[in-house]
């Protein structure tokens, strides 16, 4: 453990900012990926009334939250003292540059640019998906520090906007083996929760209700089951739930829990089957999980059991590092910095950033 990082090390830290969607987050890590602070201002209460993220409201709340969150992350990392001398311990500023809501991204980006410029530090743009893929390398101080994932490994990235299976040959070198043809896994959870009138965000609510439900109560479809087919699809599941609810307009609490457990099982089943197929196809022995849906207890449990049975090792980020956070951005940023991938002040926000282009330099014109 503890990759050598020239510019950021045990005594030089990296500050990171994340604002791609509805969480304003800032973190400070050491060069060995130990997280010194990981602060998140959630906007769930702001958007819950609308059943989903309202981009304009998200931008406005990022503006209000970004500096207090950054300050808090510096205070928690013991870098803010009356003379601000602690800031001299910083070796760089990383920031999520995309993909995400462009107005939201802009706020974090401008804050990061101002700090990098003011403190004369390198600025590092990070792809949000790559940050999720690297979350398992972060080490929360005080937690049971396990081993860092080895490379090569296979990765399952499941968030609100993306679902992908990737072959990670080395850190930062990815081959996409499969991805969703329509909805992402998290999106499927969220949309089903909306149909059931459960609130937002749907994933955690469904997984909570599912605990009391029977996962075999309703057999919802598992799409694209052909062996070796690594692409996924969740839109058929959504339609099946809609039709089911049309036939069962009034659900008891137990019936609702059964539907939640059954939907969750269908999503988890697809993810687990395809991931195991990919592991076999590429003869990989280690699996890394990332993205908000990685916080789903049933997915974690099913993958852990399957990996144990097959003698594979599984690396799952701490719960707090699965959903959007800045510690994962810091980890990916520290690695990019070590590779000399520094961005200039021309760094721009990218609402869309195709996964295939994840690893190109970020500066304007690239
Ligand atoms: O990674 P993330 O925080 O944001 C994106 O990059 O999209 O992922 C958010 C997604 C949401 O769709 C949310 O419902 C889902 O992750 N999620 C979960 C759970 N916690 C968050 N899905 C299933 N079970 C959970 N416990
Ligand atoms: Zn995310």
PDB file of C-alpha atoms in Angstrom, residues 5 8 13-18 25-38 90 92-96 124-128 130-132 134-135 137-138 171 321 325-338:
ATOM      1  CA  UNK A   5       3.402  10.252  -5.302  1.00  0.00           C
ATOM      2  CA  UNK A   8       1.548  14.811  -2.867  1.00  0.00           C
ATOM      3  CA  UNK A  13      -1.861  16.893   0.804  1.00  0.00           C
ATOM      4  CA  UNK A  14      -4.407  17.166  -1.949  1.00  0.00           C
ATOM      5  CA  UNK A  15      -7.653  19.113  -1.693  1.00  0.00           C
ATOM      6  CA  UNK A  16     -10.542  17.948  -3.893  1.00  0.00           C
ATOM      7  CA  UNK A  17     -13.942  19.376  -4.741  1.00  0.00           C
ATOM      8  CA  UNK A  18     -16.959  17.539  -6.140  1.00  0.00           C
ATOM      9  CA  UNK A  25     -18.293  17.950  -1.314  1.00  0.00           C
ATOM     10  CA  UNK A  26     -14.692  18.653  -0.397  1.00  0.00           C
ATOM     11  CA  UNK A  27     -11.979  16.361   0.939  1.00  0.00           C
ATOM     12  CA  UNK A  28      -8.329  16.389   1.873  1.00  0.00           C
ATOM     13  CA  UNK A  29      -6.201  13.282   1.407  1.00  0.00           C
ATOM     14  CA  UNK A  30      -2.603  12.355   1.980  1.00  0.00           C
ATOM     15  CA  UNK A  31      -0.492  10.973  -0.814  1.00  0.00           C
ATOM     16  CA  UNK A  32      -0.971   7.426   0.431  1.00  0.00           C
ATOM     17  CA  UNK A  33      -4.727   7.861  -0.120  1.00  0.00           C
ATOM     18  CA  UNK A  34      -5.519   8.293   3.576  1.00  0.00           C
ATOM     19  CA  UNK A  35      -8.577  10.497   3.859  1.00  0.00           C
ATOM     20  CA  UNK A  36      -8.023  13.335   6.327  1.00  0.00           C
ATOM     21  CA  UNK A  37     -11.440  14.904   5.798  1.00  0.00           C
ATOM     22  CA  UNK A  38     -14.478  14.119   3.684  1.00  0.00           C
ATOM     23  CA  UNK A  90      -1.337  21.448   0.112  1.00  0.00           C
ATOM     24  CA  UNK A  92      -2.621  20.421  -5.458  1.00  0.00           C
ATOM     25  CA  UNK A  93      -6.333  21.013  -6.019  1.00  0.00           C
ATOM     26  CA  UNK A  94      -8.397  18.356  -7.792  1.00  0.00           C
ATOM     27  CA  UNK A  95     -11.916  18.928  -9.050  1.00  0.00           C
ATOM     28  CA  UNK A  96     -14.599  16.985 -10.879  1.00  0.00           C
ATOM     29  CA  UNK A 124      -6.193  18.613 -11.697  1.00  0.00           C
ATOM     30  CA  UNK A 125      -9.456  17.896 -13.523  1.00  0.00           C
ATOM     31  CA  UNK A 126     -11.003  14.543 -12.684  1.00  0.00           C
ATOM     32  CA  UNK A 127     -13.605  12.480 -14.487  1.00  0.00           C
ATOM     33  CA  UNK A 128     -16.414  11.660 -12.055  1.00  0.00           C
ATOM     34  CA  UNK A 130     -12.946   7.520 -12.836  1.00  0.00           C
ATOM     35  CA  UNK A 131     -13.312   8.899  -9.314  1.00  0.00           C
ATOM     36  CA  UNK A 132     -15.974   6.254  -8.568  1.00  0.00           C
ATOM     37  CA  UNK A 134     -10.848   4.725  -7.719  1.00  0.00           C
ATOM     38  CA  UNK A 135     -12.918   5.088  -4.532  1.00  0.00           C
ATOM     39  CA  UNK A 137      -8.254   2.893  -3.143  1.00  0.00           C
ATOM     40  CA  UNK A 138      -9.185   5.526  -0.527  1.00  0.00           C
ATOM     41  CA  UNK A 171      -4.755   2.279 -12.819  1.00  0.00           C
ATOM     42  CA  UNK A 321     -17.284   6.588  -0.413  1.00  0.00           C
ATOM     43  CA  UNK A 325     -18.026  12.413  -2.353  1.00  0.00           C
ATOM     44  CA  UNK A 326     -14.790  14.323  -2.855  1.00  0.00           C
ATOM     45  CA  UNK A 327     -12.413  11.772  -1.285  1.00  0.00           C
ATOM     46  CA  UNK A 328     -12.735   9.623  -4.403  1.00  0.00           C
ATOM     47  CA  UNK A 329     -12.021  12.686  -6.554  1.00  0.00           C
ATOM     48  CA  UNK A 330      -8.922  13.319  -4.452  1.00  0.00           C
ATOM     49  CA  UNK A 331      -7.688   9.753  -4.960  1.00  0.00           C
ATOM     50  CA  UNK A 332      -8.134   9.910  -8.734  1.00  0.00           C
ATOM     51  CA  UNK A 333      -6.625  13.417  -8.716  1.00  0.00           C
ATOM     52  CA  UNK A 334      -3.570  12.330  -6.720  1.00  0.00           C
ATOM     53  CA  UNK A 335      -2.928   9.591  -9.237  1.00  0.00           C
ATOM     54  CA  UNK A 336      -3.270  11.957 -12.191  1.00  0.00           C
ATOM     55  CA  UNK A 337      -0.966  14.435 -10.477  1.00  0.00           C
ATOM     56  CA  UNK A 338       1.624  11.709  -9.937  1.00  0.00           C
TER      57      UNK A 338
END
